[in-house]
Amino acid sequence: MSQHHHHSAPAATPVVESKLPKVGTTIFTTMSALAQEHNAINLSQGFPNYDPAPELQRLVFEHMQRGANQYAPMPGLPLLRRRIADKMQRMYGVDINPDTEVTVTAGGTQAIFCIIAAFVRPGEEVVMLEPCYDSYAPSVETVGGTVVPVPLHAPEYQVDWAAVKAKITPRTRMLCINTPHNPTGAILTDADMQALEQILDGTNVLLMSDEVYEHLIYDGQAHASALRFPGLRGRTLAIYSFGKTYHNTGWKTGYCIAPPELTREFRKVHQFNVFSSNHPVQAAFADFMEDAEQYLGLPAFYQQKRDFFRAAMSQTRLKPLPCRGTYFQLYDYSHLSDEADLDFCKRLTIEFGVASIPVSVFYSDLRDDKVIRLCFAKTEDMLAEAARRLARV
Ligand code: GLN
């Protein structure tokens, strides 16, 4: 009998109907792999080519040596949550309770997934402004929700709040915003947030506010955190990322801030998704955050990179769009080629040695305005060389 089992063919894999039929490998993985294959400068996936502060690295190791090697508390280390609350007070003048309103996550993307999984039921609608980060829609679809897109348009990508309002129905569970905005580099202003307060007033709609680029904001503009607006605070789950702030996207650590009632539900999903996030890294951030200069200097640090890159790129024929925040700069190539933006990005990588991201992938209908995204979180030598290569296009 056992013999028989040994020799029979394995049972066929059951037929599965994909929950995400339109999803393949993410564009970030695809373009970074293509860049590597062709030895191209990789300005596609958003990450710095420089390291976090040596002191921060040292602190991680020190905490490992001191025994921070087992599970951290499920919601995050108490000291780190306290430092986060202090920072929110200092940056935005908001009172955040570190015990009931802050949860440390395994990066922004995990926070996004947990927010959606915790609150969106099958058939409920989630309104999102497109283009948007590529994890939002698949997260909604995984839990059976329905994505309701509102398109934003080049070159300003300003929000038409009347169009947003028109999409809010009794089925709307959540609205997603992102400022500073990936991939466009646009920001929401106080006036935008006030318009949003009016639209959501009297509704039961939750607000997912992706603020991972909070410190990457230029020309003296202030970040319009949703937490600052009284009409939004009670319905907001705001997402932040240590990776963007401290140049360590690979450490995969961030946090979610929300009122106690919402945090309670968020944590129910979080605890069964990752349980808790990286312990020595949390301990190191808790120490390192004492020095506010580290993040207060970021707008100037990145504005200089933006200006350097835009100046270097002026030798190319690509047309820059406005960049008010994030470490992404968009370029329009519609006057140079009719190619689909994905094909154009692949050709730039293979023939010219610079990898970028096509903006169409951030629209559910793959709307192609012939615009590409380049990441300028790179050293000046790399940015200059990328511009030299692109000057031949
Ligand atoms: N947020 C980063 C970007 O937009 C990439 C994140 C990822 O690769 N998953 O480039």
Short mmCIF file of C-alpha atoms and ligand atoms in Angstrom, two decimals:
data_model
loop_
_atom_site.label_atom_id
_atom_site.label_comp_id
_atom_site.label_asym_id
_atom_site.label_seq_id
_atom_site.Cartn_x
_atom_site.Cartn_y
_atom_site.Cartn_z
CA MET A 1 0.00 0.00 0.00
CA SER A 2 2.73 2.45 0.92
CA GLN A 3 4.55 1.19 -2.18
CA HIS A 4 1.58 2.14 -4.22
CA HIS A 5 1.64 5.62 -2.74
CA HIS A 6 5.31 6.03 -3.49
CA HIS A 7 4.85 5.27 -7.14
CA SER A 8 1.66 7.15 -7.92
CA ALA A 9 1.83 10.62 -9.41
CA PRO A 10 1.21 13.46 -6.95
CA ALA A 11 -2.37 14.68 -6.88
CA ALA A 12 -2.94 17.56 -9.24
CA THR A 13 -2.80 21.05 -7.73
CA PRO A 14 -6.36 22.26 -7.15
CA VAL A 15 -7.58 24.83 -9.65
CA VAL A 16 -7.56 28.25 -8.03
CA GLU A 17 -9.30 31.35 -9.24
CA SER A 18 -6.83 34.18 -8.61
CA LYS A 19 -7.95 36.83 -6.16
CA LEU A 20 -5.67 39.21 -8.04
CA PRO A 21 -5.95 38.21 -11.73
CA LYS A 22 -4.48 41.49 -13.01
CA VAL A 23 -1.51 41.50 -10.68
CA GLY A 24 1.91 40.29 -11.76
CA THR A 25 5.31 41.05 -10.25
CA THR A 26 5.47 44.68 -9.08
CA ILE A 27 6.96 47.26 -11.40
CA PHE A 28 9.61 48.00 -8.74
CA THR A 29 10.88 44.43 -8.79
CA THR A 30 10.66 44.26 -12.59
CA MET A 31 12.56 47.48 -13.26
CA SER A 32 15.18 46.92 -10.56
CA ALA A 33 15.86 43.46 -12.04
CA LEU A 34 16.10 44.89 -15.57
CA ALA A 35 18.48 47.58 -14.30
CA GLN A 36 20.69 44.95 -12.75
CA GLU A 37 20.61 42.73 -15.83
CA HIS A 38 21.75 45.62 -18.05
CA ASN A 39 24.05 47.22 -15.54
CA ALA A 40 21.97 50.39 -15.69
CA ILE A 41 21.79 53.21 -13.16
CA ASN A 42 18.71 52.36 -11.15
CA LEU A 43 16.51 55.42 -10.67
CA SER A 44 13.38 53.25 -10.72
CA GLN A 45 12.50 51.77 -7.32
CA GLY A 46 12.57 54.46 -4.65
CA PHE A 47 15.52 53.95 -2.30
CA PRO A 48 18.73 55.83 -1.49
CA ASN A 49 22.16 54.70 -2.69
CA TYR A 50 23.68 55.96 0.58
CA ASP A 51 23.61 54.39 4.02
CA PRO A 52 21.89 55.33 7.27
CA ALA A 53 23.92 57.27 9.86
CA PRO A 54 26.80 55.19 11.31
CA GLU A 55 25.54 56.01 14.81
CA LEU A 56 22.16 54.49 13.97
CA GLN A 57 23.80 51.35 12.60
CA ARG A 58 25.94 51.11 15.71
CA LEU A 59 22.86 51.38 17.92
CA VAL A 60 21.19 48.43 16.18
CA PHE A 61 24.24 46.28 16.85
CA GLU A 62 24.54 47.54 20.40
CA HIS A 63 20.92 46.59 21.10
CA MET A 64 21.52 43.15 19.61
CA GLN A 65 24.47 42.69 21.93
CA ARG A 66 22.36 43.85 24.83
CA GLY A 67 19.73 41.21 24.11
CA ALA A 68 17.03 42.86 22.02
CA ASN A 69 16.77 39.70 19.95
CA GLN A 70 13.38 38.24 20.79
CA TYR A 71 9.88 39.49 19.99
CA ALA A 72 9.23 43.14 20.64
CA PRO A 73 5.87 43.98 22.25
CA MET A 74 3.05 43.57 19.71
CA PRO A 75 2.26 47.32 19.32
CA GLY A 76 5.95 48.37 19.36
CA LEU A 77 8.51 49.30 22.03
CA PRO A 78 6.98 51.70 24.59
CA LEU A 79 9.96 54.08 24.43
CA LEU A 80 9.79 54.26 20.65
CA ARG A 81 6.05 54.96 20.72
CA ARG A 82 6.67 57.73 23.24
CA ARG A 83 9.32 59.29 20.99
CA ILE A 84 6.94 59.09 18.05
CA ALA A 85 4.22 60.88 20.04
CA ASP A 86 6.75 63.57 21.07
CA LYS A 87 7.75 64.04 17.48
CA MET A 88 4.12 64.40 16.33
CA GLN A 89 3.63 67.07 18.99
CA ARG A 90 6.72 68.92 17.87
CA MET A 91 6.06 68.66 14.12
CA TYR A 92 2.30 69.13 13.96
CA GLY A 93 1.17 70.28 17.41
CA VAL A 94 -1.03 67.20 17.86
CA ASP A 95 -1.54 65.20 21.04
CA ILE A 96 -1.04 61.50 20.38
CA ASN A 97 -1.37 58.87 23.10
CA PRO A 98 1.59 56.52 22.64
CA ASP A 99 -0.16 53.59 24.29
CA THR A 100 -3.48 53.69 22.48
CA GLU A 101 -2.79 55.50 19.22
CA VAL A 102 0.62 54.37 17.89
CA THR A 103 1.49 50.98 16.40
CA VAL A 104 4.94 50.19 15.01
CA THR A 105 4.73 48.23 11.75
CA ALA A 106 6.96 46.31 9.37
CA GLY A 107 7.05 49.31 7.03
CA GLY A 108 4.46 51.48 5.36
CA THR A 109 3.19 48.81 2.98
CA GLN A 110 2.32 46.43 5.83
CA ALA A 111 0.48 49.24 7.62
CA ILE A 112 -1.51 49.92 4.45
CA PHE A 113 -2.51 46.27 4.14
CA CYS A 114 -3.52 46.00 7.80
CA ILE A 115 -5.62 49.16 7.64
CA ILE A 116 -7.50 47.88 4.63
CA ALA A 117 -7.90 44.35 5.99
CA ALA A 118 -9.09 45.64 9.36
CA PHE A 119 -11.87 47.84 8.03
CA VAL A 120 -12.94 46.98 4.50
CA ARG A 121 -15.62 44.31 4.07
CA PRO A 122 -16.55 42.53 0.83
CA GLY A 123 -18.52 44.84 -1.41
CA GLU A 124 -17.49 48.02 0.39
CA GLU A 125 -15.93 50.79 -1.65
CA VAL A 126 -12.56 52.45 -1.22
CA VAL A 127 -12.05 55.72 -3.05
CA MET A 128 -8.49 56.36 -4.21
CA LEU A 129 -6.88 59.18 -6.12
CA GLU A 130 -4.90 57.87 -9.07
CA PRO A 131 -2.06 57.59 -9.88
CA CYS A 132 -1.32 55.95 -6.53
CA TYR A 133 1.16 53.59 -4.92
CA ASP A 134 0.69 50.15 -6.41
CA SER A 135 -0.20 48.27 -3.20
CA TYR A 136 -3.45 50.10 -2.42
CA ALA A 137 -5.75 48.51 -5.00
CA PRO A 138 -4.54 44.89 -4.66
CA SER A 139 -4.89 45.18 -0.87
CA VAL A 140 -8.51 46.23 -1.28
CA GLU A 141 -9.17 43.46 -3.82
CA THR A 142 -7.58 40.81 -1.59
CA VAL A 143 -10.22 41.44 1.07
CA GLY A 144 -13.07 41.66 -1.44
CA GLY A 145 -13.53 45.43 -1.47
CA THR A 146 -14.14 47.53 -4.54
CA VAL A 147 -11.72 50.20 -5.74
CA VAL A 148 -13.31 53.47 -6.84
CA PRO A 149 -10.67 55.49 -8.66
CA VAL A 150 -10.64 59.27 -9.11
CA PRO A 151 -8.03 60.22 -11.72
CA LEU A 152 -5.61 63.12 -11.28
CA HIS A 153 -4.01 64.66 -14.35
CA ALA A 154 -0.58 65.81 -15.45
CA PRO A 155 1.13 68.20 -15.05
CA GLU A 156 -0.17 69.46 -11.69
CA TYR A 157 -2.07 66.37 -10.48
CA GLN A 158 -4.35 68.61 -8.43
CA VAL A 159 -7.33 67.01 -6.73
CA ASP A 160 -10.77 67.86 -8.10
CA TRP A 161 -12.64 67.64 -4.80
CA ALA A 162 -16.03 67.87 -6.51
CA ALA A 163 -15.10 64.68 -8.40
CA VAL A 164 -14.11 63.02 -5.12
CA LYS A 165 -17.35 64.09 -3.47
CA ALA A 166 -19.33 62.62 -6.36
CA LYS A 167 -17.80 59.20 -5.62
CA ILE A 168 -18.77 59.10 -1.94
CA THR A 169 -21.82 56.87 -1.45
CA PRO A 170 -23.36 54.91 1.46
CA ARG A 171 -21.09 52.02 0.36
CA THR A 172 -17.89 54.06 0.80
CA ARG A 173 -15.85 52.65 3.69
CA MET A 174 -12.58 54.48 3.15
CA LEU A 175 -10.82 57.22 1.23
CA CYS A 176 -7.06 57.01 0.58
CA ILE A 177 -4.86 60.07 0.27
CA ASN A 178 -1.09 60.43 0.01
CA THR A 179 0.88 63.61 0.61
CA PRO A 180 3.66 64.26 -0.43
CA HIS A 181 2.52 62.12 -3.31
CA ASN A 182 4.15 59.09 -4.88
CA PRO A 183 4.63 59.03 -7.89
CA THR A 184 3.85 62.64 -8.85
CA GLY A 185 5.69 64.74 -6.26
CA ALA A 186 2.51 66.81 -5.74
CA ILE A 187 1.43 67.86 -2.24
CA LEU A 188 -1.92 68.56 -0.63
CA THR A 189 -2.31 72.04 0.87
CA ASP A 190 -4.26 73.18 3.91
CA ALA A 191 -7.02 74.28 1.51
CA ASP A 192 -7.18 70.74 0.10
CA MET A 193 -7.50 69.30 3.58
CA GLN A 194 -10.24 71.77 4.48
CA ALA A 195 -12.14 70.77 1.36
CA LEU A 196 -11.75 67.17 2.46
CA GLU A 197 -13.03 67.97 5.96
CA GLN A 198 -16.21 69.36 4.40
CA ILE A 199 -16.71 66.40 2.09
CA LEU A 200 -16.34 63.85 4.88
CA ASP A 201 -18.32 65.80 7.46
CA GLY A 202 -21.29 63.75 8.62
CA THR A 203 -20.15 60.58 6.81
CA ASN A 204 -18.84 57.31 8.22
CA VAL A 205 -15.87 57.29 5.86
CA LEU A 206 -12.43 56.42 7.26
CA LEU A 207 -9.38 58.23 5.93
CA MET A 208 -6.16 56.37 5.16
CA SER A 209 -3.53 59.09 4.99
CA ASP A 210 -0.22 57.87 3.61
CA GLU A 211 2.35 60.39 4.88
CA VAL A 212 5.54 58.38 4.48
CA TYR A 213 7.24 61.29 2.67
CA GLU A 214 6.28 63.82 5.40
CA HIS A 215 9.84 65.23 5.64
CA LEU A 216 10.53 65.30 1.92
CA ILE A 217 8.76 68.57 1.17
CA TYR A 218 10.32 71.60 -0.52
CA ASP A 219 10.32 75.34 -1.06
CA GLY A 220 9.30 76.06 2.53
CA GLN A 221 5.94 74.31 2.28
CA ALA A 222 4.47 72.78 5.46
CA HIS A 223 3.28 69.17 5.42
CA ALA A 224 -0.52 69.06 5.71
CA SER A 225 -0.80 66.05 7.99
CA ALA A 226 -4.40 64.83 8.19
CA LEU A 227 -3.88 64.59 11.97
CA ARG A 228 -3.72 68.41 12.15
CA PHE A 229 -7.28 68.84 10.92
CA PRO A 230 -10.03 68.51 13.55
CA GLY A 231 -12.58 67.29 11.03
CA LEU A 232 -10.22 64.50 9.94
CA ARG A 233 -8.37 63.48 13.12
CA GLY A 234 -11.10 61.19 14.46
CA ARG A 235 -11.41 59.22 11.21
CA THR A 236 -7.74 59.12 10.17
CA LEU A 237 -5.26 56.27 10.09
CA ALA A 238 -1.96 57.93 9.21
CA ILE A 239 1.07 55.99 7.97
CA TYR A 240 4.74 56.86 8.43
CA SER A 241 8.03 55.25 7.39
CA PHE A 242 11.39 55.18 9.13
CA GLY A 243 12.90 53.91 5.88
CA LYS A 244 12.21 57.17 4.06
CA THR A 245 13.35 59.32 6.98
CA TYR A 246 16.55 57.50 7.96
CA HIS A 247 17.75 56.07 4.62
CA ASN A 248 17.03 52.43 5.47
CA THR A 249 14.12 51.20 3.34
CA GLY A 250 15.47 47.66 3.81
CA TRP A 251 14.92 47.78 7.58
CA LYS A 252 11.18 47.73 6.82
CA THR A 253 9.95 49.71 9.82
CA GLY A 254 7.20 52.31 10.05
CA TYR A 255 4.15 53.13 12.11
CA CYS A 256 0.44 53.82 12.06
CA ILE A 257 -1.26 56.54 14.11
CA ALA A 258 -5.02 56.42 14.67
CA PRO A 259 -7.60 57.13 17.42
CA PRO A 260 -7.93 54.39 20.09
CA GLU A 261 -11.10 52.85 18.61
CA LEU A 262 -9.42 52.47 15.22
CA THR A 263 -6.03 51.44 16.64
CA ARG A 264 -7.73 48.63 18.58
CA GLU A 265 -9.11 47.14 15.36
CA PHE A 266 -5.88 47.80 13.45
CA ARG A 267 -3.89 45.85 16.05
CA LYS A 268 -6.21 42.85 15.83
CA VAL A 269 -5.08 42.36 12.25
CA HIS A 270 -1.48 43.51 12.79
CA GLN A 271 -0.91 40.95 15.55
CA PHE A 272 -1.86 38.07 13.27
CA ASN A 273 -0.12 39.51 10.26
CA VAL A 274 3.41 40.09 11.63
CA PHE A 275 2.74 40.00 15.39
CA SER A 276 5.43 42.62 16.03
CA SER A 277 8.21 44.34 14.12
CA ASN A 278 11.99 44.16 14.27
CA HIS A 279 13.14 44.55 17.87
CA PRO A 280 16.77 45.81 17.71
CA VAL A 281 15.84 48.24 14.96
CA GLN A 282 13.01 49.68 17.09
CA ALA A 283 15.33 50.04 20.06
CA ALA A 284 17.89 51.86 17.91
CA PHE A 285 15.28 54.25 16.48
CA ALA A 286 14.03 55.00 19.99
CA ASP A 287 17.53 56.18 20.97
CA PHE A 288 18.26 57.91 17.71
CA MET A 289 15.01 59.89 17.57
CA GLU A 290 16.09 61.91 20.58
CA ASP A 291 18.05 64.02 18.13
CA ALA A 292 15.41 65.89 16.11
CA GLU A 293 18.05 67.49 13.87
CA GLN A 294 18.25 64.21 11.98
CA TYR A 295 14.81 64.67 10.48
CA LEU A 296 14.52 68.45 10.63
CA GLY A 297 17.39 68.67 8.13
CA LEU A 298 15.75 66.38 5.57
CA PRO A 299 13.81 68.96 3.53
CA ALA A 300 17.02 70.89 2.83
CA PHE A 301 19.00 67.70 2.17
CA TYR A 302 16.52 66.45 -0.43
CA GLN A 303 15.71 69.85 -1.92
CA GLN A 304 19.37 70.17 -2.80
CA LYS A 305 19.25 66.80 -4.53
CA ARG A 306 16.11 67.76 -6.40
CA ASP A 307 17.68 71.01 -7.59
CA PHE A 308 20.95 69.32 -8.53
CA PHE A 309 19.13 66.63 -10.49
CA ARG A 310 16.81 69.04 -12.30
CA ALA A 311 19.77 71.22 -13.27
CA ALA A 312 21.74 68.21 -14.52
CA MET A 313 18.71 66.94 -16.44
CA SER A 314 18.30 70.29 -18.24
CA GLN A 315 20.88 68.99 -20.73
CA THR A 316 18.33 66.33 -21.78
CA ARG A 317 15.23 66.76 -23.92
CA LEU A 318 12.93 65.33 -21.24
CA LYS A 319 10.46 67.86 -19.79
CA PRO A 320 10.32 68.11 -15.98
CA LEU A 321 6.99 68.35 -14.18
CA PRO A 322 6.70 70.20 -10.85
CA CYS A 323 8.20 68.43 -7.82
CA ARG A 324 6.99 69.78 -4.49
CA GLY A 325 7.79 66.76 -2.37
CA THR A 326 8.98 63.09 -2.25
CA TYR A 327 12.22 61.92 -3.85
CA PHE A 328 10.59 61.42 -7.23
CA GLN A 329 10.84 63.66 -10.25
CA LEU A 330 8.48 63.15 -13.20
CA TYR A 331 9.48 63.71 -16.83
CA ASP A 332 7.22 64.05 -19.85
CA TYR A 333 8.56 62.47 -23.06
CA SER A 334 5.44 62.85 -25.23
CA HIS A 335 7.29 65.18 -27.64
CA LEU A 336 10.02 62.58 -28.16
CA SER A 337 8.20 59.29 -28.71
CA ASP A 338 4.81 57.64 -29.16
CA GLU A 339 5.96 54.52 -27.34
CA ALA A 340 3.94 53.25 -24.40
CA ASP A 341 5.60 54.43 -21.20
CA LEU A 342 6.52 50.90 -20.10
CA ASP A 343 8.28 50.27 -23.43
CA PHE A 344 10.00 53.65 -23.19
CA CYS A 345 11.28 52.87 -19.67
CA LYS A 346 12.56 49.47 -20.78
CA ARG A 347 14.34 51.04 -23.77
CA LEU A 348 15.94 53.73 -21.59
CA THR A 349 17.24 50.95 -19.36
CA ILE A 350 18.55 48.69 -22.12
CA GLU A 351 19.81 51.26 -24.65
CA PHE A 352 20.79 54.21 -22.45
CA GLY A 353 21.55 52.58 -19.11
CA VAL A 354 19.06 54.40 -16.86
CA ALA A 355 16.08 52.66 -15.24
CA SER A 356 12.87 54.54 -14.38
CA ILE A 357 9.22 53.79 -13.61
CA PRO A 358 6.31 54.28 -16.06
CA VAL A 359 3.52 56.28 -14.39
CA SER A 360 0.73 54.33 -16.19
CA VAL A 361 1.18 51.41 -13.77
CA PHE A 362 -0.21 53.62 -10.99
CA TYR A 363 -3.59 53.96 -12.75
CA SER A 364 -6.19 51.17 -12.65
CA ASP A 365 -6.97 51.81 -16.35
CA LEU A 366 -3.23 52.09 -17.15
CA ARG A 367 -3.79 55.62 -18.46
CA ASP A 368 -0.61 56.57 -20.33
CA ASP A 369 0.28 60.28 -20.35
CA LYS A 370 3.83 59.47 -21.50
CA VAL A 371 5.33 60.43 -18.17
CA ILE A 372 8.10 58.58 -16.31
CA ARG A 373 9.28 58.72 -12.69
CA LEU A 374 12.94 59.04 -11.69
CA CYS A 375 14.17 58.70 -8.11
CA PHE A 376 16.72 61.33 -7.05
CA ALA A 377 17.60 59.82 -3.64
CA LYS A 378 21.10 59.23 -5.02
CA THR A 379 24.57 60.68 -4.67
CA GLU A 380 25.42 63.55 -7.02
CA ASP A 381 27.90 61.51 -9.05
CA MET A 382 25.17 58.99 -9.87
CA LEU A 383 22.59 61.68 -10.69
CA ALA A 384 25.09 63.49 -12.93
CA GLU A 385 25.99 60.29 -14.78
CA ALA A 386 22.30 59.41 -15.27
CA ALA A 387 21.66 62.87 -16.75
CA ARG A 388 24.69 62.51 -19.08
CA ARG A 389 23.33 59.20 -20.35
CA LEU A 390 19.82 60.57 -20.80
CA ALA A 391 21.16 63.55 -22.76
CA ARG A 392 21.60 61.13 -25.70
CA VAL A 393 17.87 60.32 -25.79
N1 GLN B 1 7.73 52.96 -2.38
C1 GLN B 1 8.82 52.65 -3.27
C2 GLN B 1 8.59 53.27 -4.61
O1 GLN B 1 7.55 53.78 -4.88
C3 GLN B 1 9.02 51.18 -3.53
C4 GLN B 1 8.38 50.23 -2.62
C5 GLN B 1 8.51 48.83 -3.14
O2 GLN B 1 9.39 48.51 -3.94
N2 GLN B 1 7.65 48.00 -2.73
O3 GLN B 1 9.46 53.19 -5.43
#
